[in-house]
mmCIF file of C-alpha atoms in Angstrom:
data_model
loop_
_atom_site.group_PDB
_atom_site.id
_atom_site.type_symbol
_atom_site.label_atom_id
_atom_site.label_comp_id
_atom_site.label_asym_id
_atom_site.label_seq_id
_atom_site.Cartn_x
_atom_site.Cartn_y
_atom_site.Cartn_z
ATOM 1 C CA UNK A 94 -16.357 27.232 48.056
ATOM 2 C CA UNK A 95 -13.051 26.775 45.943
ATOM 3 C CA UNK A 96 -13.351 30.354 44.429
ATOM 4 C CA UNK A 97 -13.879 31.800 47.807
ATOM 5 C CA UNK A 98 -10.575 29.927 49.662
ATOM 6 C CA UNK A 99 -8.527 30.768 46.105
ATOM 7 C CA UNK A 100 -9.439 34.280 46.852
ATOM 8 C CA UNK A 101 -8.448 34.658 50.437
ATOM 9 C CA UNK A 102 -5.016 32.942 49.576
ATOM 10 C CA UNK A 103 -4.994 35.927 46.756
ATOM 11 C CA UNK A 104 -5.858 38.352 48.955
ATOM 12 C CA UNK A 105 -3.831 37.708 51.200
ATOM 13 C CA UNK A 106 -0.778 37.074 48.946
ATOM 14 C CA UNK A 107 -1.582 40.668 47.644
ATOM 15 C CA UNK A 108 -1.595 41.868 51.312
ATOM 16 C CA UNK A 109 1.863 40.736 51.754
ATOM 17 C CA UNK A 110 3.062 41.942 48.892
ATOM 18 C CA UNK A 111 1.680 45.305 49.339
ATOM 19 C CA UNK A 112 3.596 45.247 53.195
ATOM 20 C CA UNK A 113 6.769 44.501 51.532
ATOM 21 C CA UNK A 114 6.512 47.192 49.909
ATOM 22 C CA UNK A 115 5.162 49.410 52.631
ATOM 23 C CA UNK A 116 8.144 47.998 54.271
ATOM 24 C CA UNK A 117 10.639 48.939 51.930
ATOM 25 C CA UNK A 118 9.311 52.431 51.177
ATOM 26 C CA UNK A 119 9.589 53.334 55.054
ATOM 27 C CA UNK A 120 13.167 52.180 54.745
ATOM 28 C CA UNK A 121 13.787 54.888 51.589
ATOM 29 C CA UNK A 122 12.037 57.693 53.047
ATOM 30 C CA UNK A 123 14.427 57.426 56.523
ATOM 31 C CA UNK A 124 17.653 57.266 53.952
ATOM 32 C CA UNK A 125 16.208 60.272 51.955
ATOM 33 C CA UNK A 126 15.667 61.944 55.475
ATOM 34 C CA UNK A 127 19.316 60.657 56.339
ATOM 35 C CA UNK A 128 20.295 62.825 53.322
ATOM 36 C CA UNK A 129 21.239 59.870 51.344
ATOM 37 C CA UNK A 130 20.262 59.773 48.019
ATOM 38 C CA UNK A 131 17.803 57.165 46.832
ATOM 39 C CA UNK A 132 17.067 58.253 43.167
ATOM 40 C CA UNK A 133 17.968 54.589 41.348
ATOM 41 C CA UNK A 134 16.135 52.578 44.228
ATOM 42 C CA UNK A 135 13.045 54.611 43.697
ATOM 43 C CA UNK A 136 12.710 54.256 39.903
ATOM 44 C CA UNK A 137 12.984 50.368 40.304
ATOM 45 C CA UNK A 138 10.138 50.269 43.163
ATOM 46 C CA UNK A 139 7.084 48.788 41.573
ATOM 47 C CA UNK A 140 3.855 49.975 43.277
ATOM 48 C CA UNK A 141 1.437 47.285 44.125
ATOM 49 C CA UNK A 142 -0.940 46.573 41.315
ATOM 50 C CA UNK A 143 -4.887 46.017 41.363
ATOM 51 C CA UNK A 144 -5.997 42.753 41.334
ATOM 52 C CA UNK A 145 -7.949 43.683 38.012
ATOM 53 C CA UNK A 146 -8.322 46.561 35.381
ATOM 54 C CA UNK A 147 -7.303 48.153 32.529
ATOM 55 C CA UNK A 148 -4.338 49.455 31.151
ATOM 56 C CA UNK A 149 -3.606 50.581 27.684
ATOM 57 C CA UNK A 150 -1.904 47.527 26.957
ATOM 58 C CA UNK A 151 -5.060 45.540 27.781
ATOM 59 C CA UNK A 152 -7.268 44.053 30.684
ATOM 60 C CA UNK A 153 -5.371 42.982 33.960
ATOM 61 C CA UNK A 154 -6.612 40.059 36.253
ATOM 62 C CA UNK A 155 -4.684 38.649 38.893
ATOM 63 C CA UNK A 156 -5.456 35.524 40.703
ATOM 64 C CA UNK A 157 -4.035 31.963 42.310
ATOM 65 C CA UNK A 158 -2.447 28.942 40.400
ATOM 66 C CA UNK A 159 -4.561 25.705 41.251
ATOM 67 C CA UNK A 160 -1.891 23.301 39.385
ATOM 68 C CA UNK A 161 -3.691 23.715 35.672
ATOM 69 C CA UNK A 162 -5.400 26.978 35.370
ATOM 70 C CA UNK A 163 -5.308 30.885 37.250
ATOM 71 C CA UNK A 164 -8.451 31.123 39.432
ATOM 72 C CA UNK A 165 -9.089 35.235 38.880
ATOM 73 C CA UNK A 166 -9.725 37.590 41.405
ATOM 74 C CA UNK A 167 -13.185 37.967 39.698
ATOM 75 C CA UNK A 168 -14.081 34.209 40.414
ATOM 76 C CA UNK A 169 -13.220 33.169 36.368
ATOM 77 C CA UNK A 170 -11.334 30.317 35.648
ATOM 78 C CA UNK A 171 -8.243 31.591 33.455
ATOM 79 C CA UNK A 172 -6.592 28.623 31.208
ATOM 80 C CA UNK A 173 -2.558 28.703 32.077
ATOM 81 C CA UNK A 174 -0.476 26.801 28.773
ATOM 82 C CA UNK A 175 0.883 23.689 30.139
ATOM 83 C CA UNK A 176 3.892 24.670 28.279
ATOM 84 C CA UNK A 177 4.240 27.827 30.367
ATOM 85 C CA UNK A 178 3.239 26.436 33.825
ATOM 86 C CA UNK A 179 5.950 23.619 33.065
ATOM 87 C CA UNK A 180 8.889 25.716 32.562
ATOM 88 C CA UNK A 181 8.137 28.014 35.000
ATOM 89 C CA UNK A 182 7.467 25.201 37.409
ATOM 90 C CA UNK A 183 4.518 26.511 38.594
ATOM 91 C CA UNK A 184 3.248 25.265 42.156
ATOM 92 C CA UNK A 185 -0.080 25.347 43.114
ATOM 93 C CA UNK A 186 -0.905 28.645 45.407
ATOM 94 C CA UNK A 187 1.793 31.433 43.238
ATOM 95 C CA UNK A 188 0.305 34.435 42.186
ATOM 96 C CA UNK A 189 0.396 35.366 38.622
ATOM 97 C CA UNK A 190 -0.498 38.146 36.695
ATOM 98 C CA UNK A 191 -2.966 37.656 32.995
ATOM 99 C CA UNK A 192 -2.656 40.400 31.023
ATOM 100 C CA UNK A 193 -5.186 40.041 27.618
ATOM 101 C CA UNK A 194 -3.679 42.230 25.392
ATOM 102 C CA UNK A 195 -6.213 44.195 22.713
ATOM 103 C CA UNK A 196 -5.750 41.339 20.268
ATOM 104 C CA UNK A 197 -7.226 38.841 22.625
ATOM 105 C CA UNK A 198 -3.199 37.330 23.365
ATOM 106 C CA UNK A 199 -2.936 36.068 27.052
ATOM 107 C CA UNK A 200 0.234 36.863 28.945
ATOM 108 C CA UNK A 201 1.269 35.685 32.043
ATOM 109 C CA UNK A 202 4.029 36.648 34.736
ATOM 110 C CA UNK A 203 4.378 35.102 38.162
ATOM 111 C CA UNK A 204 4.623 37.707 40.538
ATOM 112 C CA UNK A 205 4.584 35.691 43.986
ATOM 113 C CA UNK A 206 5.745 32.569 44.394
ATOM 114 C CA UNK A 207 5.069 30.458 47.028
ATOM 115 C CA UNK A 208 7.562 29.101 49.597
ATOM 116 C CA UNK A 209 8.090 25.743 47.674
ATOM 117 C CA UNK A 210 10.378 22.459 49.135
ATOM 118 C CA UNK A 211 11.350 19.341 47.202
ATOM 119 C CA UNK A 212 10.767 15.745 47.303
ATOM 120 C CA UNK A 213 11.983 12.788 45.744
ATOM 121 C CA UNK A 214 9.502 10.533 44.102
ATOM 122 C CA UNK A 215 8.500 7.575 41.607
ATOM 123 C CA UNK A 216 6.921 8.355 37.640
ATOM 124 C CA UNK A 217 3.922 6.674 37.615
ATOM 125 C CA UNK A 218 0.799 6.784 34.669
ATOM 126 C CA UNK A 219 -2.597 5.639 34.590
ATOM 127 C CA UNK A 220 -3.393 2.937 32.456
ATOM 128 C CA UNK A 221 -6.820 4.722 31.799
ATOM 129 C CA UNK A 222 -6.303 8.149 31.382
ATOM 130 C CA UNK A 223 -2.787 8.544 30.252
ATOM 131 C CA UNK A 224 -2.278 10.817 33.309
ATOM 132 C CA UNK A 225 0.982 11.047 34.924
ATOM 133 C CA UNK A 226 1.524 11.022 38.602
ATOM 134 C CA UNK A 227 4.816 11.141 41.218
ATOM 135 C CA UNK A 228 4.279 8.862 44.279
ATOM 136 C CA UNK A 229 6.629 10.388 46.951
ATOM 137 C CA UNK A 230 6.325 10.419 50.959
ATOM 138 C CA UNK A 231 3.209 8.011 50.684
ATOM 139 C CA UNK A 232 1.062 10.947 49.032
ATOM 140 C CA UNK A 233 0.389 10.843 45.058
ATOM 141 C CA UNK A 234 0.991 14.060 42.795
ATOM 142 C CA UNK A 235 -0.445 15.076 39.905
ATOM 143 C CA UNK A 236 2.196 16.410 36.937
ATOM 144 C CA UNK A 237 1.895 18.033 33.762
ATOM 145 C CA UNK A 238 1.971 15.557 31.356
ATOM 146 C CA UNK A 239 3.949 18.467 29.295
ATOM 147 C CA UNK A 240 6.830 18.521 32.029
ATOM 148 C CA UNK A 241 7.415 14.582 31.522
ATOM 149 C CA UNK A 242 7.466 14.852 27.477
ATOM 150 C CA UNK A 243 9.890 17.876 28.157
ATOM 151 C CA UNK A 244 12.122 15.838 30.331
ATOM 152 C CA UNK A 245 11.249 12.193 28.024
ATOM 153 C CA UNK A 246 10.640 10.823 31.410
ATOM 154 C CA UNK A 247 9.267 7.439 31.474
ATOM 155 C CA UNK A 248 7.328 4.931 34.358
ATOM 156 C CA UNK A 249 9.483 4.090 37.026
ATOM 157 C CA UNK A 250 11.832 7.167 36.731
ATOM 158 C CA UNK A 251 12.603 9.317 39.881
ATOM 159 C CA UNK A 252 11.734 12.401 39.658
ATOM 160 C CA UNK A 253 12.376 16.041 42.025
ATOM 161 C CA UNK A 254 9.094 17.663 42.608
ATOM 162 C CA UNK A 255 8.536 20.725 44.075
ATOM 163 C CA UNK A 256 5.373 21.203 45.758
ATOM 164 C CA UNK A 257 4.110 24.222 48.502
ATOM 165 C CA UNK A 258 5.984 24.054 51.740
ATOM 166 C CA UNK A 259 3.316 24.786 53.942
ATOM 167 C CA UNK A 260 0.251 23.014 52.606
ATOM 168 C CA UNK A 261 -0.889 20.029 51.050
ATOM 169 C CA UNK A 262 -1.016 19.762 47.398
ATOM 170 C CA UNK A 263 -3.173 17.875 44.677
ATOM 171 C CA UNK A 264 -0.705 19.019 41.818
ATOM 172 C CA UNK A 265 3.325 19.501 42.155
ATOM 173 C CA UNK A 266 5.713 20.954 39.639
ATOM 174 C CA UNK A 267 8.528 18.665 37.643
ATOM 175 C CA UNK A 268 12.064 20.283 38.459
ATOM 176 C CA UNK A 269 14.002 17.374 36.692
ATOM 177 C CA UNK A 270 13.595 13.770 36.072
ATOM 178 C CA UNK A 271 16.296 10.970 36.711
ATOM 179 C CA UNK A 272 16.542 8.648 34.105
ATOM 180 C CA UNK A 273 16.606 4.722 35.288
ATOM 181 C CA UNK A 274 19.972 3.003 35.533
ATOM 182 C CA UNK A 275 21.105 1.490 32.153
ATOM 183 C CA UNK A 276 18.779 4.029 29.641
ATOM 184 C CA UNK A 277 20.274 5.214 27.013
ATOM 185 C CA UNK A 278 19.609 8.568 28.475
ATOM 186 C CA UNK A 279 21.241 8.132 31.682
ATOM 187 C CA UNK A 280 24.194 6.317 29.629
ATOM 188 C CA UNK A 281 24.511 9.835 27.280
ATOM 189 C CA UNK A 282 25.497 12.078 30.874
ATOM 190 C CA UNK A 283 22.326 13.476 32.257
ATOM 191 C CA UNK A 284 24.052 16.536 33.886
ATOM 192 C CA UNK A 285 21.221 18.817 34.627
ATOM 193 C CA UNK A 286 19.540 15.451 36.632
ATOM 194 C CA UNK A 287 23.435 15.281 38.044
ATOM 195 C CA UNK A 288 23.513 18.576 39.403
ATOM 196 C CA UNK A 289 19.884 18.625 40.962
ATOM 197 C CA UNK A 290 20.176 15.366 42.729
ATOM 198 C CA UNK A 291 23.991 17.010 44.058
ATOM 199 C CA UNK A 292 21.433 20.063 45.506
ATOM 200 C CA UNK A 293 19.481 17.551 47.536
#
């Protein structure tokens, strides 16, 4: 049942992409009509690409980000590197791209974001499992434990999530982490945290 409602959000995702695009074209062809000349716009248009296939650089999958790994088109379960999905803040519903090269390398690209929105939460960490958690708006979030090492965020820190705008979500994405009053790492300036929190 997962694999089927991760598809129809691809799908659909795909869909709008492909209408954007529609969109835009329609919009080129009544300037090239208008006698305008469209020649650089035109070579930067991407054309819509299949949600799977092969190319001569290697095998092409597209699917849906579930907060840990890229649900495929074809149903598979594709593995995302926590390293990656943290520092491209990946939230759960964007649409990314797997290309597996002929040497068996995985590449990924994000090619449609979701409409995202922030909250303000509290670090928190299972006892048990190690697993790290934001408590904001009276819902718990799951985080990469690689975006709280990246940020050396500890229990008790606030932290910016961002998480889909327009659904719920079991999994958010770390955007920065306020240090606790008095750590030496608020002490030491803490201007990226600065600037965020000025955003909100």
């Amino acid at each position: 049942m997962a694999n089927n409602t991760n598809q129809v959000v691809l799908l659909k995702q795909m869909i709008q992409r492909a209408e954007k695009q529609l969109a835009t074209a329609h919009k080129m062809l009544a300037k090239l009509d208008a006698g305008e000349d469209i020649g650089d716009s035109l070579s930067k248009m991407r054309t819509p690409s299949a949600s799977s296939g092969s190319t001569e650089d290697g095998e092409v999958v597209e699917g849906v980000f579930d907060g840990v790994s890229m649900i495929g088109a074809d149903g598979r379960s594709y593995t995302v590197p926590a390293n990656y999905a943290s520092k491209s803040k990946l939230v759960e519903g964007d649409l990314l791209k797997l290309t597996i090269t002929n040497d068996g390398s995985f590449l990924y690209k994000q090619i449609g974001p979701v409409e995202r929105k922030r909250l303000r939460g509290t670090l928190m960490q299972d006892e048990d499992t190690g697993e790290y958690t934001v408590m904001a708006q009276g819902n718990v979030f799951k985080v990469l434990s690689a975006s709280v090492t990246y940020y050396k965020g500890e229990v008790g820190d606030e932290v910016v999530i961002l998480v889909p705008s327009d659904k719920q979500s079991r999994w958010s994405a770390v955007e920065t982490i306020m240090k606790q009053l008095g750590t030496e790492e608020m002490n030491h300036g803490g201007d990226l945290d600065k600037a965020t929190a000025d955003l909100l």
